[in-house]
């Protein structure tokens, strides 16, 4: 339950405008904040890969996919084995 709460907090921190979605700029800003060094085209490719519904934003489920986590039946997030 703590990990789910923390993931939601991180999502909310990244979602700076509070629309419950992460847009391209918010993702770029978050990656810079967390010192993830990617080229602009790499960020774009990453975003496109996880924006499954192609609406130019990531919802919480797409965000979990990006992190390699998945919601379980009880709402908790678990790590995916890849």
PDB file of N, CA, C and O in Angstrom:
ATOM      1  N   UNK A   1       0.831  -1.197   0.000  1.00  0.00           N
ATOM      2  CA  UNK A   1       0.000   0.000   0.000  1.00  0.00           C
ATOM      3  C   UNK A   1       0.870   1.253   0.000  1.00  0.00           C
ATOM      4  O   UNK A   1       0.514   2.249  -0.627  1.00  0.00           O
ATOM      5  N   UNK A   2       1.994   1.204   0.693  1.00  0.00           N
ATOM      6  CA  UNK A   2       2.906   2.355   0.703  1.00  0.00           C
ATOM      7  C   UNK A   2       3.474   2.649  -0.670  1.00  0.00           C
ATOM      8  O   UNK A   2       3.607   3.806  -1.050  1.00  0.00           O
ATOM      9  N   UNK A   3       3.818   1.579  -1.407  1.00  0.00           N
ATOM     10  CA  UNK A   3       4.390   1.782  -2.733  1.00  0.00           C
ATOM     11  C   UNK A   3       3.362   2.372  -3.686  1.00  0.00           C
ATOM     12  O   UNK A   3       3.691   3.217  -4.522  1.00  0.00           O
ATOM     13  N   UNK A   4       2.106   1.961  -3.552  1.00  0.00           N
ATOM     14  CA  UNK A   4       1.048   2.514  -4.393  1.00  0.00           C
ATOM     15  C   UNK A   4       0.887   4.000  -4.089  1.00  0.00           C
ATOM     16  O   UNK A   4       0.785   4.823  -5.007  1.00  0.00           O
ATOM     17  N   UNK A   5       0.858   4.335  -2.827  1.00  0.00           N
ATOM     18  CA  UNK A   5       0.728   5.735  -2.425  1.00  0.00           C
ATOM     19  C   UNK A   5       1.895   6.550  -2.975  1.00  0.00           C
ATOM     20  O   UNK A   5       1.703   7.643  -3.506  1.00  0.00           O
ATOM     21  N   UNK A   6       3.091   6.013  -2.879  1.00  0.00           N
ATOM     22  CA  UNK A   6       4.266   6.741  -3.363  1.00  0.00           C
ATOM     23  C   UNK A   6       4.217   6.912  -4.883  1.00  0.00           C
ATOM     24  O   UNK A   6       4.551   7.983  -5.397  1.00  0.00           O
ATOM     25  N   UNK A   7       3.800   5.885  -5.608  1.00  0.00           N
ATOM     26  CA  UNK A   7       3.681   6.008  -7.066  1.00  0.00           C
ATOM     27  C   UNK A   7       2.663   7.075  -7.439  1.00  0.00           C
ATOM     28  O   UNK A   7       2.882   7.864  -8.357  1.00  0.00           O
ATOM     29  N   UNK A   8       1.557   7.117  -6.717  1.00  0.00           N
ATOM     30  CA  UNK A   8       0.549   8.158  -6.989  1.00  0.00           C
ATOM     31  C   UNK A   8       1.110   9.544  -6.670  1.00  0.00           C
ATOM     32  O   UNK A   8       0.829  10.504  -7.380  1.00  0.00           O
ATOM     33  N   UNK A   9       1.895   9.651  -5.605  1.00  0.00           N
ATOM     34  CA  UNK A   9       2.518  10.936  -5.259  1.00  0.00           C
ATOM     35  C   UNK A   9       3.479  11.385  -6.357  1.00  0.00           C
ATOM     36  O   UNK A   9       3.484  12.551  -6.742  1.00  0.00           O
ATOM     37  N   UNK A  10       4.282  10.453  -6.846  1.00  0.00           N
ATOM     38  CA  UNK A  10       5.225  10.777  -7.910  1.00  0.00           C
ATOM     39  C   UNK A  10       4.465  11.204  -9.159  1.00  0.00           C
ATOM     40  O   UNK A  10       4.808  12.207  -9.796  1.00  0.00           O
ATOM     41  N   UNK A  11       3.404  10.464  -9.502  1.00  0.00           N
ATOM     42  CA  UNK A  11       2.591  10.827 -10.651  1.00  0.00           C
ATOM     43  C   UNK A  11       2.051  12.256 -10.484  1.00  0.00           C
ATOM     44  O   UNK A  11       2.128  13.072 -11.402  1.00  0.00           O
ATOM     45  N   UNK A  12       1.536  12.556  -9.305  1.00  0.00           N
ATOM     46  CA  UNK A  12       0.985  13.894  -9.045  1.00  0.00           C
ATOM     47  C   UNK A  12       2.052  14.976  -9.112  1.00  0.00           C
ATOM     48  O   UNK A  12       1.779  16.087  -9.566  1.00  0.00           O
ATOM     49  N   UNK A  13       3.261  14.656  -8.642  1.00  0.00           N
ATOM     50  CA  UNK A  13       4.359  15.622  -8.725  1.00  0.00           C
ATOM     51  C   UNK A  13       4.718  15.927 -10.174  1.00  0.00           C
ATOM     52  O   UNK A  13       4.997  17.068 -10.532  1.00  0.00           O
ATOM     53  N   UNK A  14       4.717  14.905 -11.004  1.00  0.00           N
ATOM     54  CA  UNK A  14       5.045  15.089 -12.425  1.00  0.00           C
ATOM     55  C   UNK A  14       3.924  15.837 -13.138  1.00  0.00           C
ATOM     56  O   UNK A  14       4.172  16.695 -13.988  1.00  0.00           O
ATOM     57  N   UNK A  15       2.687  15.533 -12.768  1.00  0.00           N
ATOM     58  CA  UNK A  15       1.501  16.167 -13.365  1.00  0.00           C
ATOM     59  C   UNK A  15       1.339  17.565 -12.772  1.00  0.00           C
ATOM     60  O   UNK A  15       0.480  17.818 -11.950  1.00  0.00           O
ATOM     61  N   UNK A  16       2.169  18.488 -13.233  1.00  0.00           N
ATOM     62  CA  UNK A  16       2.235  19.812 -12.616  1.00  0.00           C
ATOM     63  C   UNK A  16       0.971  20.638 -12.804  1.00  0.00           C
ATOM     64  O   UNK A  16       0.676  21.481 -11.971  1.00  0.00           O
ATOM     65  N   UNK A  17       0.215  20.424 -13.872  1.00  0.00           N
ATOM     66  CA  UNK A  17      -0.989  21.231 -14.065  1.00  0.00           C
ATOM     67  C   UNK A  17      -2.229  20.596 -13.430  1.00  0.00           C
ATOM     68  O   UNK A  17      -3.310  21.166 -13.481  1.00  0.00           O
ATOM     69  N   UNK A  18      -2.073  19.401 -12.852  1.00  0.00           N
ATOM     70  CA  UNK A  18      -3.147  18.777 -12.097  1.00  0.00           C
ATOM     71  C   UNK A  18      -4.292  18.214 -12.921  1.00  0.00           C
ATOM     72  O   UNK A  18      -5.372  17.957 -12.389  1.00  0.00           O
ATOM     73  N   UNK A  19      -4.067  17.942 -14.207  1.00  0.00           N
ATOM     74  CA  UNK A  19      -5.148  17.415 -15.050  1.00  0.00           C
ATOM     75  C   UNK A  19      -5.233  15.885 -15.033  1.00  0.00           C
ATOM     76  O   UNK A  19      -5.974  15.294 -15.788  1.00  0.00           O
ATOM     77  N   UNK A  20      -4.445  15.262 -14.161  1.00  0.00           N
ATOM     78  CA  UNK A  20      -4.412  13.804 -13.981  1.00  0.00           C
ATOM     79  C   UNK A  20      -3.859  13.076 -15.195  1.00  0.00           C
ATOM     80  O   UNK A  20      -4.152  11.918 -15.443  1.00  0.00           O
ATOM     81  N   UNK A  21      -3.038  13.793 -15.958  1.00  0.00           N
ATOM     82  CA  UNK A  21      -2.359  13.229 -17.124  1.00  0.00           C
ATOM     83  C   UNK A  21      -0.968  13.855 -17.178  1.00  0.00           C
ATOM     84  O   UNK A  21      -0.772  14.973 -16.729  1.00  0.00           O
ATOM     85  N   UNK A  22      -0.030  13.133 -17.735  1.00  0.00           N
ATOM     86  CA  UNK A  22       1.332  13.649 -17.909  1.00  0.00           C
ATOM     87  C   UNK A  22       1.522  13.944 -19.385  1.00  0.00           C
ATOM     88  O   UNK A  22       1.364  13.055 -20.222  1.00  0.00           O
ATOM     89  N   UNK A  23       1.829  15.198 -19.688  1.00  0.00           N
ATOM     90  CA  UNK A  23       2.079  15.540 -21.089  1.00  0.00           C
ATOM     91  C   UNK A  23       3.575  15.472 -21.375  1.00  0.00           C
ATOM     92  O   UNK A  23       4.387  15.193 -20.492  1.00  0.00           O
ATOM     93  N   UNK A  24       3.938  15.711 -22.611  1.00  0.00           N
ATOM     94  CA  UNK A  24       5.337  15.586 -23.036  1.00  0.00           C
ATOM     95  C   UNK A  24       6.266  16.504 -22.237  1.00  0.00           C
ATOM     96  O   UNK A  24       7.342  16.084 -21.811  1.00  0.00           O
ATOM     97  N   UNK A  25       5.842  17.732 -22.059  1.00  0.00           N
ATOM     98  CA  UNK A  25       6.679  18.685 -21.322  1.00  0.00           C
ATOM     99  C   UNK A  25       6.858  18.248 -19.868  1.00  0.00           C
ATOM    100  O   UNK A  25       7.958  18.326 -19.317  1.00  0.00           O
ATOM    101  N   UNK A  26       5.786  17.788 -19.238  1.00  0.00           N
ATOM    102  CA  UNK A  26       5.880  17.331 -17.853  1.00  0.00           C
ATOM    103  C   UNK A  26       6.828  16.144 -17.739  1.00  0.00           C
ATOM    104  O   UNK A  26       7.615  16.061 -16.784  1.00  0.00           O
ATOM    105  N   UNK A  27       6.779  15.239 -18.702  1.00  0.00           N
ATOM    106  CA  UNK A  27       7.699  14.097 -18.682  1.00  0.00           C
ATOM    107  C   UNK A  27       9.142  14.566 -18.851  1.00  0.00           C
ATOM    108  O   UNK A  27      10.023  14.150 -18.095  1.00  0.00           O
ATOM    109  N   UNK A  28       9.383  15.441 -19.814  1.00  0.00           N
ATOM    110  CA  UNK A  28      10.748  15.972 -20.016  1.00  0.00           C
ATOM    111  C   UNK A  28      11.257  16.651 -18.755  1.00  0.00           C
ATOM    112  O   UNK A  28      12.384  16.427 -18.321  1.00  0.00           O
ATOM    113  N   UNK A  29      10.417  17.494 -18.149  1.00  0.00           N
ATOM    114  CA  UNK A  29      10.813  18.199 -16.931  1.00  0.00           C
ATOM    115  C   UNK A  29      11.118  17.227 -15.796  1.00  0.00           C
ATOM    116  O   UNK A  29      12.090  17.404 -15.054  1.00  0.00           O
ATOM    117  N   UNK A  30      10.294  16.190 -15.671  1.00  0.00           N
ATOM    118  CA  UNK A  30      10.515  15.203 -14.605  1.00  0.00           C
ATOM    119  C   UNK A  30      11.811  14.437 -14.828  1.00  0.00           C
ATOM    120  O   UNK A  30      12.573  14.205 -13.881  1.00  0.00           O
ATOM    121  N   UNK A  31      12.076  14.055 -16.065  1.00  0.00           N
ATOM    122  CA  UNK A  31      13.315  13.329 -16.353  1.00  0.00           C
ATOM    123  C   UNK A  31      14.525  14.197 -16.029  1.00  0.00           C
ATOM    124  O   UNK A  31      15.507  13.720 -15.466  1.00  0.00           O
ATOM    125  N   UNK A  32      14.446  15.471 -16.354  1.00  0.00           N
ATOM    126  CA  UNK A  32      15.549  16.382 -16.010  1.00  0.00           C
ATOM    127  C   UNK A  32      15.682  16.507 -14.497  1.00  0.00           C
ATOM    128  O   UNK A  32      16.790  16.473 -13.962  1.00  0.00           O
ATOM    129  N   UNK A  33      14.554  16.639 -13.804  1.00  0.00           N
ATOM    130  CA  UNK A  33      14.568  16.766 -12.345  1.00  0.00           C
ATOM    131  C   UNK A  33      15.227  15.555 -11.687  1.00  0.00           C
ATOM    132  O   UNK A  33      15.985  15.675 -10.736  1.00  0.00           O
ATOM    133  N   UNK A  34      14.917  14.369 -12.220  1.00  0.00           N
ATOM    134  CA  UNK A  34      15.470  13.141 -11.654  1.00  0.00           C
ATOM    135  C   UNK A  34      16.808  12.767 -12.286  1.00  0.00           C
ATOM    136  O   UNK A  34      17.311  11.661 -12.095  1.00  0.00           O
ATOM    137  N   UNK A  35      17.359  13.709 -13.044  1.00  0.00           N
ATOM    138  CA  UNK A  35      18.679  13.572 -13.656  1.00  0.00           C
ATOM    139  C   UNK A  35      18.796  12.363 -14.594  1.00  0.00           C
ATOM    140  O   UNK A  35      19.823  11.682 -14.635  1.00  0.00           O
ATOM    141  N   UNK A  36      17.727  12.106 -15.326  1.00  0.00           N
ATOM    142  CA  UNK A  36      17.752  11.076 -16.364  1.00  0.00           C
ATOM    143  C   UNK A  36      18.142  11.794 -17.654  1.00  0.00           C
ATOM    144  O   UNK A  36      17.406  12.649 -18.134  1.00  0.00           O
ATOM    145  N   UNK A  37      19.304  11.465 -18.153  1.00  0.00           N
ATOM    146  CA  UNK A  37      19.827  12.173 -19.304  1.00  0.00           C
ATOM    147  C   UNK A  37      19.467  11.457 -20.593  1.00  0.00           C
ATOM    148  O   UNK A  37      20.040  10.430 -20.925  1.00  0.00           O
ATOM    149  N   UNK A  38      18.467  12.009 -21.285  1.00  0.00           N
ATOM    150  CA  UNK A  38      18.044  11.487 -22.573  1.00  0.00           C
ATOM    151  C   UNK A  38      18.014  12.636 -23.573  1.00  0.00           C
ATOM    152  O   UNK A  38      17.729  13.773 -23.209  1.00  0.00           O
ATOM    153  N   UNK A  39      18.271  12.312 -24.815  1.00  0.00           N
ATOM    154  CA  UNK A  39      18.138  13.297 -25.881  1.00  0.00           C
ATOM    155  C   UNK A  39      16.647  13.555 -26.116  1.00  0.00           C
ATOM    156  O   UNK A  39      15.805  12.721 -25.788  1.00  0.00           O
ATOM    157  N   UNK A  40      16.334  14.705 -26.704  1.00  0.00           N
ATOM    158  CA  UNK A  40      14.942  15.067 -26.956  1.00  0.00           C
ATOM    159  C   UNK A  40      14.232  13.979 -27.757  1.00  0.00           C
ATOM    160  O   UNK A  40      13.106  13.580 -27.426  1.00  0.00           O
ATOM    161  N   UNK A  41      14.885  13.456 -28.792  1.00  0.00           N
ATOM    162  CA  UNK A  41      14.230  12.428 -29.607  1.00  0.00           C
ATOM    163  C   UNK A  41      14.019  11.133 -28.818  1.00  0.00           C
ATOM    164  O   UNK A  41      13.054  10.412 -29.050  1.00  0.00           O
ATOM    165  N   UNK A  42      14.893  10.836 -27.859  1.00  0.00           N
ATOM    166  CA  UNK A  42      14.715   9.651 -27.026  1.00  0.00           C
ATOM    167  C   UNK A  42      13.506   9.810 -26.098  1.00  0.00           C
ATOM    168  O   UNK A  42      12.748   8.859 -25.890  1.00  0.00           O
ATOM    169  N   UNK A  43      13.337  11.014 -25.554  1.00  0.00           N
ATOM    170  CA  UNK A  43      12.171  11.286 -24.707  1.00  0.00           C
ATOM    171  C   UNK A  43      10.898  11.155 -25.537  1.00  0.00           C
ATOM    172  O   UNK A  43       9.918  10.565 -25.093  1.00  0.00           O
ATOM    173  N   UNK A  44      10.927  11.684 -26.762  1.00  0.00           N
ATOM    174  CA  UNK A  44       9.761  11.596 -27.640  1.00  0.00           C
ATOM    175  C   UNK A  44       9.417  10.134 -27.954  1.00  0.00           C
ATOM    176  O   UNK A  44       8.248   9.745 -27.924  1.00  0.00           O
ATOM    177  N   UNK A  45      10.428   9.330 -28.249  1.00  0.00           N
ATOM    178  CA  UNK A  45      10.196   7.914 -28.539  1.00  0.00           C
ATOM    179  C   UNK A  45       9.638   7.195 -27.310  1.00  0.00           C
ATOM    180  O   UNK A  45       8.723   6.377 -27.425  1.00  0.00           O
ATOM    181  N   UNK A  46      10.184   7.491 -26.148  1.00  0.00           N
ATOM    182  CA  UNK A  46       9.712   6.902 -24.898  1.00  0.00           C
ATOM    183  C   UNK A  46       8.243   7.266 -24.669  1.00  0.00           C
ATOM    184  O   UNK A  46       7.410   6.407 -24.388  1.00  0.00           O
ATOM    185  N   UNK A  47       7.942   8.542 -24.817  1.00  0.00           N
ATOM    186  CA  UNK A  47       6.571   9.001 -24.624  1.00  0.00           C
ATOM    187  C   UNK A  47       5.628   8.303 -25.604  1.00  0.00           C
ATOM    188  O   UNK A  47       4.577   7.791 -25.213  1.00  0.00           O
ATOM    189  N   UNK A  48       6.010   8.281 -26.862  1.00  0.00           N
ATOM    190  CA  UNK A  48       5.159   7.654 -27.884  1.00  0.00           C
ATOM    191  C   UNK A  48       4.927   6.175 -27.610  1.00  0.00           C
ATOM    192  O   UNK A  48       3.840   5.654 -27.859  1.00  0.00           O
ATOM    193  N   UNK A  49       5.937   5.518 -27.086  1.00  0.00           N
ATOM    194  CA  UNK A  49       5.803   4.083 -26.798  1.00  0.00           C
ATOM    195  C   UNK A  49       4.760   3.809 -25.721  1.00  0.00           C
ATOM    196  O   UNK A  49       4.035   2.823 -25.783  1.00  0.00           O
ATOM    197  N   UNK A  50       4.667   4.687 -24.726  1.00  0.00           N
ATOM    198  CA  UNK A  50       3.781   4.434 -23.593  1.00  0.00           C
ATOM    199  C   UNK A  50       2.474   5.221 -23.640  1.00  0.00           C
ATOM    200  O   UNK A  50       1.590   4.979 -22.827  1.00  0.00           O
ATOM    201  N   UNK A  51       2.336   6.120 -24.589  1.00  0.00           N
ATOM    202  CA  UNK A  51       1.058   6.804 -24.804  1.00  0.00           C
ATOM    203  C   UNK A  51       0.195   5.911 -25.690  1.00  0.00           C
ATOM    204  O   UNK A  51      -0.001   6.160 -26.870  1.00  0.00           O
ATOM    205  N   UNK A  52      -0.311   4.862 -25.096  1.00  0.00           N
ATOM    206  CA  UNK A  52      -0.988   3.790 -25.829  1.00  0.00           C
ATOM    207  C   UNK A  52      -2.211   4.297 -26.592  1.00  0.00           C
ATOM    208  O   UNK A  52      -2.442   3.917 -27.728  1.00  0.00           O
ATOM    209  N   UNK A  53      -2.987   5.184 -25.993  1.00  0.00           N
ATOM    210  CA  UNK A  53      -4.195   5.666 -26.657  1.00  0.00           C
ATOM    211  C   UNK A  53      -3.935   6.853 -27.585  1.00  0.00           C
ATOM    212  O   UNK A  53      -4.856   7.402 -28.175  1.00  0.00           O
ATOM    213  N   UNK A  54      -2.671   7.235 -27.714  1.00  0.00           N
ATOM    214  CA  UNK A  54      -2.235   8.274 -28.658  1.00  0.00           C
ATOM    215  C   UNK A  54      -2.973   9.605 -28.489  1.00  0.00           C
ATOM    216  O   UNK A  54      -3.298  10.268 -29.451  1.00  0.00           O
ATOM    217  N   UNK A  55      -3.193  10.014 -27.242  1.00  0.00           N
ATOM    218  CA  UNK A  55      -3.858  11.289 -26.994  1.00  0.00           C
ATOM    219  C   UNK A  55      -2.884  12.371 -26.508  1.00  0.00           C
ATOM    220  O   UNK A  55      -3.291  13.382 -25.968  1.00  0.00           O
ATOM    221  N   UNK A  56      -1.596  12.120 -26.710  1.00  0.00           N
ATOM    222  CA  UNK A  56      -0.528  13.055 -26.325  1.00  0.00           C
ATOM    223  C   UNK A  56      -0.464  13.336 -24.838  1.00  0.00           C
ATOM    224  O   UNK A  56      -0.053  14.423 -24.417  1.00  0.00           O
ATOM    225  N   UNK A  57      -0.870  12.361 -24.040  1.00  0.00           N
ATOM    226  CA  UNK A  57      -0.697  12.441 -22.595  1.00  0.00           C
ATOM    227  C   UNK A  57      -0.714  11.027 -22.037  1.00  0.00           C
ATOM    228  O   UNK A  57      -1.201  10.101 -22.675  1.00  0.00           O
ATOM    229  N   UNK A  58      -0.145  10.875 -20.848  1.00  0.00           N
ATOM    230  CA  UNK A  58      -0.126   9.573 -20.185  1.00  0.00           C
ATOM    231  C   UNK A  58      -1.018   9.630 -18.965  1.00  0.00           C
ATOM    232  O   UNK A  58      -0.858  10.526 -18.131  1.00  0.00           O
ATOM    233  N   UNK A  59      -1.927   8.680 -18.869  1.00  0.00           N
ATOM    234  CA  UNK A  59      -2.717   8.563 -17.655  1.00  0.00           C
ATOM    235  C   UNK A  59      -1.924   7.715 -16.652  1.00  0.00           C
ATOM    236  O   UNK A  59      -0.791   7.293 -16.930  1.00  0.00           O
ATOM    237  N   UNK A  60      -2.514   7.471 -15.502  1.00  0.00           N
ATOM    238  CA  UNK A  60      -1.801   6.747 -14.448  1.00  0.00           C
ATOM    239  C   UNK A  60      -1.407   5.343 -14.890  1.00  0.00           C
ATOM    240  O   UNK A  60      -0.301   4.890 -14.622  1.00  0.00           O
ATOM    241  N   UNK A  61      -2.301   4.651 -15.599  1.00  0.00           N
ATOM    242  CA  UNK A  61      -1.990   3.289 -16.053  1.00  0.00           C
ATOM    243  C   UNK A  61      -0.818   3.302 -17.029  1.00  0.00           C
ATOM    244  O   UNK A  61       0.086   2.469 -16.936  1.00  0.00           O
ATOM    245  N   UNK A  62      -0.813   4.244 -17.958  1.00  0.00           N
ATOM    246  CA  UNK A  62       0.305   4.346 -18.906  1.00  0.00           C
ATOM    247  C   UNK A  62       1.599   4.685 -18.173  1.00  0.00           C
ATOM    248  O   UNK A  62       2.677   4.192 -18.520  1.00  0.00           O
ATOM    249  N   UNK A  63       1.495   5.516 -17.134  1.00  0.00           N
ATOM    250  CA  UNK A  63       2.649   5.856 -16.302  1.00  0.00           C
ATOM    251  C   UNK A  63       3.199   4.604 -15.627  1.00  0.00           C
ATOM    252  O   UNK A  63       4.406   4.376 -15.609  1.00  0.00           O
ATOM    253  N   UNK A  64       2.304   3.765 -15.087  1.00  0.00           N
ATOM    254  CA  UNK A  64       2.755   2.507 -14.472  1.00  0.00           C
ATOM    255  C   UNK A  64       3.442   1.617 -15.499  1.00  0.00           C
ATOM    256  O   UNK A  64       4.450   0.980 -15.194  1.00  0.00           O
ATOM    257  N   UNK A  65       2.901   1.589 -16.708  1.00  0.00           N
ATOM    258  CA  UNK A  65       3.535   0.805 -17.779  1.00  0.00           C
ATOM    259  C   UNK A  65       4.942   1.324 -18.051  1.00  0.00           C
ATOM    260  O   UNK A  65       5.878   0.547 -18.246  1.00  0.00           O
ATOM    261  N   UNK A  66       5.083   2.644 -18.083  1.00  0.00           N
ATOM    262  CA  UNK A  66       6.394   3.261 -18.295  1.00  0.00           C
ATOM    263  C   UNK A  66       7.392   2.797 -17.234  1.00  0.00           C
ATOM    264  O   UNK A  66       8.544   2.507 -17.529  1.00  0.00           O
ATOM    265  N   UNK A  67       6.923   2.703 -16.003  1.00  0.00           N
ATOM    266  CA  UNK A  67       7.794   2.296 -14.894  1.00  0.00           C
ATOM    267  C   UNK A  67       7.989   0.794 -14.811  1.00  0.00           C
ATOM    268  O   UNK A  67       8.793   0.313 -14.016  1.00  0.00           O
ATOM    269  N   UNK A  68       7.228   0.049 -15.615  1.00  0.00           N
ATOM    270  CA  UNK A  68       7.324  -1.407 -15.552  1.00  0.00           C
ATOM    271  C   UNK A  68       6.539  -1.986 -14.400  1.00  0.00           C
ATOM    272  O   UNK A  68       6.779  -3.105 -13.965  1.00  0.00           O
ATOM    273  N   UNK A  69       5.578  -1.224 -13.885  1.00  0.00           N
ATOM    274  CA  UNK A  69       4.720  -1.691 -12.800  1.00  0.00           C
ATOM    275  C   UNK A  69       3.340  -1.928 -13.390  1.00  0.00           C
ATOM    276  O   UNK A  69       3.004  -1.422 -14.452  1.00  0.00           O
ATOM    277  N   UNK A  70       2.542  -2.709 -12.707  1.00  0.00           N
ATOM    278  CA  UNK A  70       1.176  -2.919 -13.171  1.00  0.00           C
ATOM    279  C   UNK A  70       0.261  -2.948 -11.965  1.00  0.00           C
ATOM    280  O   UNK A  70       0.645  -3.430 -10.905  1.00  0.00           O
ATOM    281  N   UNK A  71      -0.955  -2.430 -12.120  1.00  0.00           N
ATOM    282  CA  UNK A  71      -1.888  -2.498 -10.991  1.00  0.00           C
ATOM    283  C   UNK A  71      -2.371  -3.927 -10.806  1.00  0.00           C
ATOM    284  O   UNK A  71      -2.618  -4.636 -11.774  1.00  0.00           O
ATOM    285  N   UNK A  72      -2.491  -4.359  -9.577  1.00  0.00           N
ATOM    286  CA  UNK A  72      -3.035  -5.688  -9.306  1.00  0.00           C
ATOM    287  C   UNK A  72      -4.537  -5.558  -9.084  1.00  0.00           C
ATOM    288  O   UNK A  72      -5.091  -4.470  -9.086  1.00  0.00           O
ATOM    289  N   UNK A  73      -5.195  -6.665  -8.866  1.00  0.00           N
ATOM    290  CA  UNK A  73      -6.645  -6.659  -8.690  1.00  0.00           C
ATOM    291  C   UNK A  73      -7.093  -5.823  -7.494  1.00  0.00           C
ATOM    292  O   UNK A  73      -8.172  -5.269  -7.493  1.00  0.00           O
ATOM    293  N   UNK A  74      -6.252  -5.724  -6.471  1.00  0.00           N
ATOM    294  CA  UNK A  74      -6.640  -4.946  -5.290  1.00  0.00           C
ATOM    295  C   UNK A  74      -6.206  -3.490  -5.379  1.00  0.00           C
ATOM    296  O   UNK A  74      -6.301  -2.741  -4.418  1.00  0.00           O
ATOM    297  N   UNK A  75      -5.712  -3.075  -6.551  1.00  0.00           N
ATOM    298  CA  UNK A  75      -5.329  -1.681  -6.735  1.00  0.00           C
ATOM    299  C   UNK A  75      -3.876  -1.397  -6.424  1.00  0.00           C
ATOM    300  O   UNK A  75      -3.392  -0.301  -6.653  1.00  0.00           O
ATOM    301  N   UNK A  76      -3.173  -2.369  -5.886  1.00  0.00           N
ATOM    302  CA  UNK A  76      -1.760  -2.179  -5.571  1.00  0.00           C
ATOM    303  C   UNK A  76      -0.940  -2.281  -6.857  1.00  0.00           C
ATOM    304  O   UNK A  76      -1.338  -2.936  -7.805  1.00  0.00           O
ATOM    305  N   UNK A  77       0.172  -1.620  -6.886  1.00  0.00           N
ATOM    306  CA  UNK A  77       1.059  -1.712  -8.042  1.00  0.00           C
ATOM    307  C   UNK A  77       2.140  -2.741  -7.747  1.00  0.00           C
ATOM    308  O   UNK A  77       2.712  -2.757  -6.673  1.00  0.00           O
ATOM    309  N   UNK A  78       2.372  -3.607  -8.712  1.00  0.00           N
ATOM    310  CA  UNK A  78       3.419  -4.615  -8.560  1.00  0.00           C
ATOM    311  C   UNK A  78       4.398  -4.473  -9.707  1.00  0.00           C
ATOM    312  O   UNK A  78       4.051  -3.987 -10.782  1.00  0.00           O
ATOM    313  N   UNK A  79       5.597  -4.911  -9.478  1.00  0.00           N
ATOM    314  CA  UNK A  79       6.640  -4.832 -10.505  1.00  0.00           C
ATOM    315  C   UNK A  79       6.426  -5.929 -11.534  1.00  0.00           C
ATOM    316  O   UNK A  79       6.135  -7.066 -11.176  1.00  0.00           O
ATOM    317  N   UNK A  80       6.570  -5.582 -12.794  1.00  0.00           N
ATOM    318  CA  UNK A  80       6.448  -6.587 -13.860  1.00  0.00           C
ATOM    319  C   UNK A  80       7.771  -7.313 -14.034  1.00  0.00           C
ATOM    320  O   UNK A  80       8.820  -6.697 -13.983  1.00  0.00           O
ATOM    321  N   UNK A  81       7.687  -8.594 -14.254  1.00  0.00           N
ATOM    322  CA  UNK A  81       8.883  -9.352 -14.615  1.00  0.00           C
ATOM    323  C   UNK A  81       9.039  -9.259 -16.115  1.00  0.00           C
ATOM    324  O   UNK A  81       8.113  -9.536 -16.858  1.00  0.00           O
ATOM    325  N   UNK A  82      10.188  -8.839 -16.558  1.00  0.00           N
ATOM    326  CA  UNK A  82      10.408  -8.685 -18.000  1.00  0.00           C
ATOM    327  C   UNK A  82      11.367  -9.710 -18.498  1.00  0.00           C
ATOM    328  O   UNK A  82      12.193 -10.180 -17.881  1.00  0.00           O
TER     329      UNK A  82
END
